[in-house]
PDB file of C-alpha atoms in Angstrom:
ATOM      1  CA  MET A   1       0.000   0.000   0.000  1.00  0.00           C
ATOM      2  CA  THR A   2       1.170   3.513  -0.885  1.00  0.00           C
ATOM      3  CA  LEU A   3      -0.219   5.981   1.615  1.00  0.00           C
ATOM      4  CA  SER A   4      -0.653   9.595   0.529  1.00  0.00           C
ATOM      5  CA  ILE A   5      -1.889  12.683   2.385  1.00  0.00           C
ATOM      6  CA  ALA A   6      -3.672  15.702   0.855  1.00  0.00           C
ATOM      7  CA  SER A   7      -5.021  18.769   2.635  1.00  0.00           C
ATOM      8  CA  LEU A   8      -8.809  19.096   2.934  1.00  0.00           C
ATOM      9  CA  SER A   9      -8.941  22.800   3.800  1.00  0.00           C
ATOM     10  CA  PRO A  10      -6.748  25.713   4.888  1.00  0.00           C
ATOM     11  CA  ALA A  11      -8.217  25.409   8.390  1.00  0.00           C
ATOM     12  CA  LEU A  12      -7.444  21.759   9.177  1.00  0.00           C
ATOM     13  CA  GLY A  13      -7.967  18.240   7.913  1.00  0.00           C
ATOM     14  CA  ALA A  14      -6.362  15.850   5.454  1.00  0.00           C
ATOM     15  CA  ALA A  15      -7.576  13.106   3.129  1.00  0.00           C
ATOM     16  CA  VAL A  16      -5.704   9.802   3.278  1.00  0.00           C
ATOM     17  CA  THR A  17      -5.618   7.617   0.184  1.00  0.00           C
ATOM     18  CA  GLY A  18      -3.750   4.511  -0.871  1.00  0.00           C
ATOM     19  CA  ILE A  19      -4.721   2.307   2.094  1.00  0.00           C
ATOM     20  CA  ASP A  20      -7.316  -0.399   2.659  1.00  0.00           C
ATOM     21  CA  LEU A  21      -7.972  -0.723   6.393  1.00  0.00           C
ATOM     22  CA  ARG A  22      -9.228  -4.274   5.960  1.00  0.00           C
ATOM     23  CA  GLN A  23      -5.542  -5.120   5.798  1.00  0.00           C
ATOM     24  CA  PRO A  24      -3.149  -4.541   8.737  1.00  0.00           C
ATOM     25  CA  LEU A  25      -0.744  -1.655   8.227  1.00  0.00           C
ATOM     26  CA  ASP A  26       3.001  -2.064   8.483  1.00  0.00           C
ATOM     27  CA  GLU A  27       5.011   0.004  10.972  1.00  0.00           C
ATOM     28  CA  VAL A  28       6.027   2.614   8.404  1.00  0.00           C
ATOM     29  CA  SER A  29       2.419   3.205   7.320  1.00  0.00           C
ATOM     30  CA  MET A  30       1.181   3.327  10.921  1.00  0.00           C
ATOM     31  CA  LYS A  31       3.756   5.986  11.790  1.00  0.00           C
ATOM     32  CA  ALA A  32       2.874   8.002   8.681  1.00  0.00           C
ATOM     33  CA  LEU A  33      -0.803   7.858   9.641  1.00  0.00           C
ATOM     34  CA  ARG A  34      -0.150   8.958  13.226  1.00  0.00           C
ATOM     35  CA  ASP A  35       2.140  11.775  12.070  1.00  0.00           C
ATOM     36  CA  ALA A  36      -0.522  12.983   9.636  1.00  0.00           C
ATOM     37  CA  PHE A  37      -3.075  12.909  12.451  1.00  0.00           C
ATOM     38  CA  ASP A  38      -0.888  14.993  14.766  1.00  0.00           C
ATOM     39  CA  GLN A  39      -0.233  17.522  12.004  1.00  0.00           C
ATOM     40  CA  ASN A  40      -3.735  17.810  10.526  1.00  0.00           C
ATOM     41  CA  ILE A  41      -6.098  17.230  13.516  1.00  0.00           C
ATOM     42  CA  VAL A  42      -8.715  15.520  11.316  1.00  0.00           C
ATOM     43  CA  LEU A  43      -8.144  12.666   8.887  1.00  0.00           C
ATOM     44  CA  CYS A  44     -10.630  11.293   6.357  1.00  0.00           C
ATOM     45  CA  ILE A  45      -9.965   7.842   4.886  1.00  0.00           C
ATOM     46  CA  ARG A  46     -12.467   7.326   2.083  1.00  0.00           C
ATOM     47  CA  ASP A  47     -13.934   4.276   0.334  1.00  0.00           C
ATOM     48  CA  GLN A  48     -13.498   1.843   3.202  1.00  0.00           C
ATOM     49  CA  HIS A  49     -15.529  -1.348   3.715  1.00  0.00           C
ATOM     50  CA  LEU A  50     -14.973  -2.047   7.391  1.00  0.00           C
ATOM     51  CA  SER A  51     -16.192  -4.783   9.669  1.00  0.00           C
ATOM     52  CA  GLU A  52     -16.199  -4.097  13.406  1.00  0.00           C
ATOM     53  CA  GLU A  53     -12.915  -5.999  13.635  1.00  0.00           C
ATOM     54  CA  ASP A  54     -11.383  -3.835  10.886  1.00  0.00           C
ATOM     55  CA  GLN A  55     -12.470  -0.620  12.584  1.00  0.00           C
ATOM     56  CA  LEU A  56     -11.140  -1.800  15.942  1.00  0.00           C
ATOM     57  CA  ARG A  57      -7.766  -2.594  14.388  1.00  0.00           C
ATOM     58  CA  ALA A  58      -7.665   0.824  12.690  1.00  0.00           C
ATOM     59  CA  ALA A  59      -8.506   2.516  15.978  1.00  0.00           C
ATOM     60  CA  SER A  60      -5.701   0.677  17.763  1.00  0.00           C
ATOM     61  CA  TYR A  61      -3.168   2.517  15.595  1.00  0.00           C
ATOM     62  CA  PHE A  62      -4.040   5.657  17.577  1.00  0.00           C
ATOM     63  CA  GLY A  63      -4.110   4.270  21.120  1.00  0.00           C
ATOM     64  CA  LYS A  64      -6.171   2.199  23.539  1.00  0.00           C
ATOM     65  CA  VAL A  65      -9.808   1.827  22.487  1.00  0.00           C
ATOM     66  CA  HIS A  66     -12.354   2.908  25.106  1.00  0.00           C
ATOM     67  CA  VAL A  67     -15.058   0.449  26.225  1.00  0.00           C
ATOM     68  CA  ARG A  68     -18.427   2.004  27.056  1.00  0.00           C
ATOM     69  CA  ARG A  69     -19.509   1.504  30.672  1.00  0.00           C
ATOM     70  CA  LYS A  70     -22.964   2.442  31.941  1.00  0.00           C
ATOM     71  CA  PRO A  71     -22.763   5.463  34.294  1.00  0.00           C
ATOM     72  CA  THR A  72     -23.500   4.627  37.922  1.00  0.00           C
ATOM     73  CA  ASN A  73     -25.840   7.630  38.232  1.00  0.00           C
ATOM     74  CA  GLY A  74     -28.159   6.147  35.622  1.00  0.00           C
ATOM     75  CA  ARG A  75     -27.970   9.198  33.323  1.00  0.00           C
ATOM     76  CA  ASP A  76     -26.732   8.216  29.898  1.00  0.00           C
ATOM     77  CA  PRO A  77     -27.327   8.720  26.180  1.00  0.00           C
ATOM     78  CA  GLY A  78     -28.411   5.106  25.682  1.00  0.00           C
ATOM     79  CA  GLY A  79     -27.202   2.534  23.198  1.00  0.00           C
ATOM     80  CA  GLN A  80     -25.264  -0.611  23.966  1.00  0.00           C
ATOM     81  CA  TRP A  81     -22.897  -1.033  26.913  1.00  0.00           C
ATOM     82  CA  GLU A  82     -19.812  -3.104  27.685  1.00  0.00           C
ATOM     83  CA  THR A  83     -18.734  -2.609  24.079  1.00  0.00           C
ATOM     84  CA  PRO A  84     -16.302  -0.216  22.413  1.00  0.00           C
ATOM     85  CA  PHE A  85     -18.894   0.677  19.753  1.00  0.00           C
ATOM     86  CA  MET A  86     -21.556   3.376  19.816  1.00  0.00           C
ATOM     87  CA  LEU A  87     -24.065   3.714  16.988  1.00  0.00           C
ATOM     88  CA  VAL A  88     -24.846   7.348  16.172  1.00  0.00           C
ATOM     89  CA  THR A  89     -28.141   6.976  14.348  1.00  0.00           C
ATOM     90  CA  ASN A  90     -31.790   7.933  14.059  1.00  0.00           C
ATOM     91  CA  ILE A  91     -32.865   4.374  13.171  1.00  0.00           C
ATOM     92  CA  VAL A  92     -35.637   2.899  15.324  1.00  0.00           C
ATOM     93  CA  GLU A  93     -36.404  -0.827  15.442  1.00  0.00           C
ATOM     94  CA  GLY A  94     -39.314  -2.308  17.361  1.00  0.00           C
ATOM     95  CA  GLY A  95     -40.174   1.129  18.702  1.00  0.00           C
ATOM     96  CA  ARG A  96     -36.727   1.635  20.263  1.00  0.00           C
ATOM     97  CA  PRO A  97     -33.725   3.596  18.965  1.00  0.00           C
ATOM     98  CA  ILE A  98     -30.825   1.307  18.103  1.00  0.00           C
ATOM     99  CA  GLY A  99     -28.318   4.037  18.924  1.00  0.00           C
ATOM    100  CA  VAL A 100     -27.931   7.607  20.170  1.00  0.00           C
ATOM    101  CA  PHE A 101     -27.931  11.303  19.179  1.00  0.00           C
ATOM    102  CA  GLY A 102     -30.166  10.465  16.258  1.00  0.00           C
ATOM    103  CA  ASP A 103     -31.681  13.562  14.723  1.00  0.00           C
ATOM    104  CA  GLY A 104     -30.949  17.162  14.006  1.00  0.00           C
ATOM    105  CA  GLU A 105     -28.304  19.736  14.626  1.00  0.00           C
ATOM    106  CA  MET A 106     -25.734  19.426  17.429  1.00  0.00           C
ATOM    107  CA  TRP A 107     -23.696  22.389  18.661  1.00  0.00           C
ATOM    108  CA  PHE A 108     -19.916  22.525  18.803  1.00  0.00           C
ATOM    109  CA  HIS A 109     -18.336  20.421  21.539  1.00  0.00           C
ATOM    110  CA  HIS A 110     -15.352  18.294  22.518  1.00  0.00           C
ATOM    111  CA  ASP A 111     -16.134  14.610  23.087  1.00  0.00           C
ATOM    112  CA  THR A 112     -15.810  13.643  26.785  1.00  0.00           C
ATOM    113  CA  SER A 113     -14.470  17.033  27.935  1.00  0.00           C
ATOM    114  CA  TYR A 114     -16.453  16.318  31.112  1.00  0.00           C
ATOM    115  CA  TYR A 115     -14.256  13.278  31.935  1.00  0.00           C
ATOM    116  CA  PRO A 116     -11.187  13.630  34.197  1.00  0.00           C
ATOM    117  CA  GLU A 117      -9.227  12.118  31.297  1.00  0.00           C
ATOM    118  CA  PRO A 118     -10.891  13.228  28.037  1.00  0.00           C
ATOM    119  CA  HIS A 119     -10.604  10.846  25.118  1.00  0.00           C
ATOM    120  CA  ARG A 120      -7.794  11.557  22.686  1.00  0.00           C
ATOM    121  CA  ALA A 121      -9.642  10.781  19.470  1.00  0.00           C
ATOM    122  CA  THR A 122     -12.933   9.734  17.916  1.00  0.00           C
ATOM    123  CA  LEU A 123     -13.329   7.510  14.847  1.00  0.00           C
ATOM    124  CA  LEU A 124     -16.666   7.720  13.006  1.00  0.00           C
ATOM    125  CA  TYR A 125     -17.505   5.383  10.124  1.00  0.00           C
ATOM    126  CA  ALA A 126     -20.321   6.238   7.681  1.00  0.00           C
ATOM    127  CA  MET A 127     -22.638   3.257   7.018  1.00  0.00           C
ATOM    128  CA  LYS A 128     -25.943   4.917   5.944  1.00  0.00           C
ATOM    129  CA  LEU A 129     -26.431   8.546   4.928  1.00  0.00           C
ATOM    130  CA  PRO A 130     -29.391  10.809   4.147  1.00  0.00           C
ATOM    131  CA  THR A 131     -29.745  12.434   0.746  1.00  0.00           C
ATOM    132  CA  TRP A 132     -28.535  15.755   2.148  1.00  0.00           C
ATOM    133  CA  GLY A 133     -27.240  17.330   5.348  1.00  0.00           C
ATOM    134  CA  GLY A 134     -25.670  15.791   8.400  1.00  0.00           C
ATOM    135  CA  ASN A 135     -22.322  17.423   7.617  1.00  0.00           C
ATOM    136  CA  THR A 136     -19.804  17.579  10.474  1.00  0.00           C
ATOM    137  CA  CYS A 137     -17.943  20.841  11.070  1.00  0.00           C
ATOM    138  CA  PHE A 138     -14.525  20.789  12.747  1.00  0.00           C
ATOM    139  CA  SER A 139     -12.842  23.839  14.273  1.00  0.00           C
ATOM    140  CA  ASN A 140      -9.092  24.197  14.806  1.00  0.00           C
ATOM    141  CA  MET A 141      -8.602  25.051  18.484  1.00  0.00           C
ATOM    142  CA  TYR A 142      -4.893  25.769  18.047  1.00  0.00           C
ATOM    143  CA  ARG A 143      -5.898  28.588  15.726  1.00  0.00           C
ATOM    144  CA  ALA A 144      -8.675  29.651  18.107  1.00  0.00           C
ATOM    145  CA  TYR A 145      -6.149  30.029  20.925  1.00  0.00           C
ATOM    146  CA  GLU A 146      -3.868  32.109  18.703  1.00  0.00           C
ATOM    147  CA  ASN A 147      -6.809  34.391  17.773  1.00  0.00           C
ATOM    148  CA  ILE A 148      -7.775  35.299  21.355  1.00  0.00           C
ATOM    149  CA  PRO A 149      -6.963  38.962  22.127  1.00  0.00           C
ATOM    150  CA  ARG A 150      -3.913  39.232  24.363  1.00  0.00           C
ATOM    151  CA  ALA A 151      -5.782  40.999  27.189  1.00  0.00           C
ATOM    152  CA  LEU A 152      -8.453  38.296  27.364  1.00  0.00           C
ATOM    153  CA  ARG A 153      -5.889  35.517  27.119  1.00  0.00           C
ATOM    154  CA  ASP A 154      -3.828  36.990  29.949  1.00  0.00           C
ATOM    155  CA  ARG A 155      -6.929  37.374  32.105  1.00  0.00           C
ATOM    156  CA  LEU A 156      -7.952  33.737  31.639  1.00  0.00           C
ATOM    157  CA  GLU A 157      -4.510  32.127  31.746  1.00  0.00           C
ATOM    158  CA  GLY A 158      -4.331  29.466  34.466  1.00  0.00           C
ATOM    159  CA  ARG A 159      -8.102  29.340  35.039  1.00  0.00           C
ATOM    160  CA  LYS A 160     -10.404  26.350  34.689  1.00  0.00           C
ATOM    161  CA  VAL A 161     -13.803  25.991  33.049  1.00  0.00           C
ATOM    162  CA  LEU A 162     -16.595  23.680  34.195  1.00  0.00           C
ATOM    163  CA  GLN A 163     -17.505  21.188  31.460  1.00  0.00           C
ATOM    164  CA  VAL A 164     -20.946  19.559  31.766  1.00  0.00           C
ATOM    165  CA  HIS A 165     -22.748  16.969  29.645  1.00  0.00           C
ATOM    166  CA  ASP A 166     -26.506  16.917  30.278  1.00  0.00           C
ATOM    167  CA  TYR A 167     -27.387  15.237  26.950  1.00  0.00           C
ATOM    168  CA  LYS A 168     -28.715  18.338  25.220  1.00  0.00           C
ATOM    169  CA  ARG A 169     -27.720  19.056  21.619  1.00  0.00           C
ATOM    170  CA  ARG A 170     -28.345  22.759  20.985  1.00  0.00           C
ATOM    171  CA  GLU A 171     -28.991  24.502  24.280  1.00  0.00           C
ATOM    172  CA  ARG A 172     -26.751  26.402  26.687  1.00  0.00           C
ATOM    173  CA  LEU A 173     -26.481  25.035  30.208  1.00  0.00           C
ATOM    174  CA  ASP A 174     -28.435  26.685  33.020  1.00  0.00           C
ATOM    175  CA  LEU A 175     -26.619  25.836  36.241  1.00  0.00           C
ATOM    176  CA  ASP A 176     -29.589  27.094  38.282  1.00  0.00           C
ATOM    177  CA  ARG A 177     -31.778  24.364  36.809  1.00  0.00           C
ATOM    178  CA  ILE A 178     -29.448  21.400  36.827  1.00  0.00           C
ATOM    179  CA  ASP A 179     -28.284  19.058  39.578  1.00  0.00           C
ATOM    180  CA  LEU A 180     -24.592  18.584  38.822  1.00  0.00           C
ATOM    181  CA  ASP A 181     -24.530  15.366  40.838  1.00  0.00           C
ATOM    182  CA  SER A 182     -26.927  13.857  38.303  1.00  0.00           C
ATOM    183  CA  VAL A 183     -24.737  14.446  35.228  1.00  0.00           C
ATOM    184  CA  ARG A 184     -21.110  14.081  34.239  1.00  0.00           C
ATOM    185  CA  HIS A 185     -19.034  17.200  34.873  1.00  0.00           C
ATOM    186  CA  TYR A 186     -15.415  18.177  35.410  1.00  0.00           C
ATOM    187  CA  GLU A 187     -13.294  21.325  35.563  1.00  0.00           C
ATOM    188  CA  GLN A 188     -10.689  21.543  32.797  1.00  0.00           C
ATOM    189  CA  PRO A 189      -8.044  24.128  31.892  1.00  0.00           C
ATOM    190  CA  ILE A 190      -9.424  26.800  29.570  1.00  0.00           C
ATOM    191  CA  PHE A 191      -6.114  26.750  27.704  1.00  0.00           C
ATOM    192  CA  THR A 192      -4.349  23.406  27.365  1.00  0.00           C
ATOM    193  CA  THR A 193      -0.957  22.219  26.199  1.00  0.00           C
ATOM    194  CA  HIS A 194      -1.409  19.280  23.840  1.00  0.00           C
ATOM    195  CA  PRO A 195       0.444  16.298  25.366  1.00  0.00           C
ATOM    196  CA  VAL A 196       1.722  15.083  21.983  1.00  0.00           C
ATOM    197  CA  THR A 197       2.377  18.199  19.909  1.00  0.00           C
ATOM    198  CA  GLY A 198       3.164  20.601  22.761  1.00  0.00           C
ATOM    199  CA  ARG A 199       0.983  23.260  21.118  1.00  0.00           C
ATOM    200  CA  ARG A 200      -1.475  25.440  23.041  1.00  0.00           C
ATOM    201  CA  ALA A 201      -5.202  25.061  22.356  1.00  0.00           C
ATOM    202  CA  LEU A 202      -8.449  26.616  23.526  1.00  0.00           C
ATOM    203  CA  TYR A 203     -10.562  24.062  25.418  1.00  0.00           C
ATOM    204  CA  VAL A 204     -14.120  25.406  25.591  1.00  0.00           C
ATOM    205  CA  SER A 205     -17.297  24.694  23.627  1.00  0.00           C
ATOM    206  CA  ARG A 206     -20.723  26.279  23.356  1.00  0.00           C
ATOM    207  CA  LEU A 207     -22.536  23.036  24.219  1.00  0.00           C
ATOM    208  CA  MET A 208     -20.596  21.918  27.281  1.00  0.00           C
ATOM    209  CA  SER A 209     -18.611  24.798  28.845  1.00  0.00           C
ATOM    210  CA  ALA A 210     -20.706  26.246  31.680  1.00  0.00           C
ATOM    211  CA  ARG A 211     -18.691  28.517  33.983  1.00  0.00           C
ATOM    212  CA  ILE A 212     -15.189  29.946  34.379  1.00  0.00           C
ATOM    213  CA  GLU A 213     -13.715  29.684  37.853  1.00  0.00           C
ATOM    214  CA  GLY A 214     -12.913  32.872  39.737  1.00  0.00           C
ATOM    215  CA  LEU A 215     -15.246  35.116  37.709  1.00  0.00           C
ATOM    216  CA  SER A 216     -18.708  36.421  38.503  1.00  0.00           C
ATOM    217  CA  ARG A 217     -21.522  34.902  36.495  1.00  0.00           C
ATOM    218  CA  ALA A 218     -21.785  37.969  34.274  1.00  0.00           C
ATOM    219  CA  GLU A 219     -18.018  38.074  33.732  1.00  0.00           C
ATOM    220  CA  SER A 220     -17.918  34.360  32.980  1.00  0.00           C
ATOM    221  CA  GLU A 221     -20.766  34.554  30.470  1.00  0.00           C
ATOM    222  CA  HIS A 222     -19.185  37.544  28.736  1.00  0.00           C
ATOM    223  CA  ALA A 223     -15.783  35.825  28.459  1.00  0.00           C
ATOM    224  CA  LEU A 224     -17.321  32.557  27.260  1.00  0.00           C
ATOM    225  CA  ALA A 225     -19.371  34.367  24.628  1.00  0.00           C
ATOM    226  CA  GLN A 226     -16.152  35.854  23.237  1.00  0.00           C
ATOM    227  CA  LEU A 227     -14.424  32.470  23.264  1.00  0.00           C
ATOM    228  CA  PHE A 228     -17.360  30.762  21.545  1.00  0.00           C
ATOM    229  CA  GLU A 229     -17.332  33.367  18.783  1.00  0.00           C
ATOM    230  CA  ILE A 230     -13.588  32.961  18.275  1.00  0.00           C
ATOM    231  CA  SER A 231     -13.810  29.164  18.260  1.00  0.00           C
ATOM    232  CA  GLU A 232     -16.630  29.168  15.694  1.00  0.00           C
ATOM    233  CA  ASP A 233     -14.980  31.547  13.235  1.00  0.00           C
ATOM    234  CA  PRO A 234     -15.605  30.099   9.739  1.00  0.00           C
ATOM    235  CA  ALA A 235     -11.967  30.845   8.843  1.00  0.00           C
ATOM    236  CA  ILE A 236     -10.771  28.050  11.171  1.00  0.00           C
ATOM    237  CA  ILE A 237     -13.508  25.504  10.337  1.00  0.00           C
ATOM    238  CA  TYR A 238     -13.556  22.579   7.922  1.00  0.00           C
ATOM    239  CA  GLU A 239     -17.020  21.255   6.986  1.00  0.00           C
ATOM    240  CA  HIS A 240     -16.995  17.564   6.105  1.00  0.00           C
ATOM    241  CA  GLN A 241     -19.562  16.319   3.610  1.00  0.00           C
ATOM    242  CA  TRP A 242     -19.904  12.617   4.290  1.00  0.00           C
ATOM    243  CA  ARG A 243     -19.725   9.836   1.734  1.00  0.00           C
ATOM    244  CA  LEU A 244     -20.525   6.198   2.369  1.00  0.00           C
ATOM    245  CA  GLY A 245     -17.373   4.392   3.469  1.00  0.00           C
ATOM    246  CA  ASP A 246     -15.742   7.454   5.038  1.00  0.00           C
ATOM    247  CA  LEU A 247     -13.755   6.817   8.206  1.00  0.00           C
ATOM    248  CA  VAL A 248     -13.100  10.165   9.885  1.00  0.00           C
ATOM    249  CA  ILE A 249     -10.719  10.461  12.839  1.00  0.00           C
ATOM    250  CA  TRP A 250     -10.394  13.644  14.867  1.00  0.00           C
ATOM    251  CA  ASP A 251      -8.261  14.884  17.743  1.00  0.00           C
ATOM    252  CA  ASN A 252     -10.534  15.810  20.672  1.00  0.00           C
ATOM    253  CA  TRP A 253      -7.773  17.694  22.462  1.00  0.00           C
ATOM    254  CA  CYS A 254      -7.365  20.392  19.825  1.00  0.00           C
ATOM    255  CA  SER A 255     -10.655  20.496  17.908  1.00  0.00           C
ATOM    256  CA  ILE A 256     -14.365  20.894  18.479  1.00  0.00           C
ATOM    257  CA  HIS A 257     -17.054  19.555  16.170  1.00  0.00           C
ATOM    258  CA  ALA A 258     -20.717  20.150  15.381  1.00  0.00           C
ATOM    259  CA  ARG A 259     -23.362  18.407  13.297  1.00  0.00           C
ATOM    260  CA  LYS A 260     -25.706  20.064  10.829  1.00  0.00           C
ATOM    261  CA  ASP A 261     -29.358  19.137  10.378  1.00  0.00           C
ATOM    262  CA  PHE A 262     -30.629  16.493   7.946  1.00  0.00           C
ATOM    263  CA  PRO A 263     -34.007  14.921   6.985  1.00  0.00           C
ATOM    264  CA  ARG A 264     -35.329  13.143  10.075  1.00  0.00           C
ATOM    265  CA  GLU A 265     -37.312  10.648   7.999  1.00  0.00           C
ATOM    266  CA  GLU A 266     -34.135   9.403   6.259  1.00  0.00           C
ATOM    267  CA  PRO A 267     -31.792   6.894   7.963  1.00  0.00           C
ATOM    268  CA  ARG A 268     -28.331   7.970   9.068  1.00  0.00           C
ATOM    269  CA  LEU A 269     -26.038   5.368  10.641  1.00  0.00           C
ATOM    270  CA  MET A 270     -22.495   5.979  11.876  1.00  0.00           C
ATOM    271  CA  ARG A 271     -20.344   3.548  13.890  1.00  0.00           C
ATOM    272  CA  ARG A 272     -18.225   5.252  16.517  1.00  0.00           C
ATOM    273  CA  LEU A 273     -15.130   4.378  18.526  1.00  0.00           C
ATOM    274  CA  THR A 274     -13.076   6.540  20.861  1.00  0.00           C
ATOM    275  CA  ILE A 275      -9.474   6.417  22.030  1.00  0.00           C
ATOM    276  CA  GLU A 276      -8.717   6.793  25.726  1.00  0.00           C
ATOM    277  CA  GLY A 277      -6.824   9.868  26.794  1.00  0.00           C
ATOM    278  CA  GLN A 278      -5.261  11.479  29.822  1.00  0.00           C
ATOM    279  CA  ALA A 279      -5.696  14.439  32.152  1.00  0.00           C
ATOM    280  CA  MET A 280      -5.508  17.796  30.415  1.00  0.00           C
ATOM    281  CA  ARG A 281      -2.728  20.143  31.519  1.00  0.00           C
ATOM    282  CA  PHE A 282      -2.227  23.895  31.416  1.00  0.00           C
TER     283      PHE A 282
END
């Protein structure tokens, strides 16, 4: 196999061609793939025909695959447990959804930012697609950090932000109306140093970032509004238009992603894996 890398946009992302992930990669190809991932944040490997075993093997090139465990507090997005796979789909069988996060738009977020050790990467494989929509937008959080005005960056340096996942898709958190003990939450650095690349990244998102430590509510909301606007600047976003057989891999430590709307009556089925991570550092 001859692996080649081509940029997908000026903001971030690269297309990988010349590999068939049904076949194990040699050490040289694995290193080239990991290097491309570190450099480009998002990789798209098109025209794949992957079994679960194939996708698991591909995921292992990027680290230890996470196994889904049912939360002890009983709050969860559903789907199957004690498996590494999550189905992101709107398909219903026998009156029950076969997966999670089925329909509609979903605001920008990091996956598992509310964990003490957020997952390094997510791998999403396209199995059924609607006739239009459902595009995934990825924002470069290295660039977002660089675009923060110096005064705001200095003011927020060394602070943490509360990340909360209450299973909403397009609604800001209201801490007055939520019992934090009932949902996953964790305080993370607002600005992080990527453990692999050593680069600084902004680590907030409109969907999950609720409050900045050490600021009044009004000050926190004003600062977060500025950070959300910076992080969602179209100049640092790549919008991925899915094709059947796409395997897309993204770095959760230095990107956020969002999903656009699509016809709710049309099936969309994506098979998802995540790679375990580590504690975020300033």
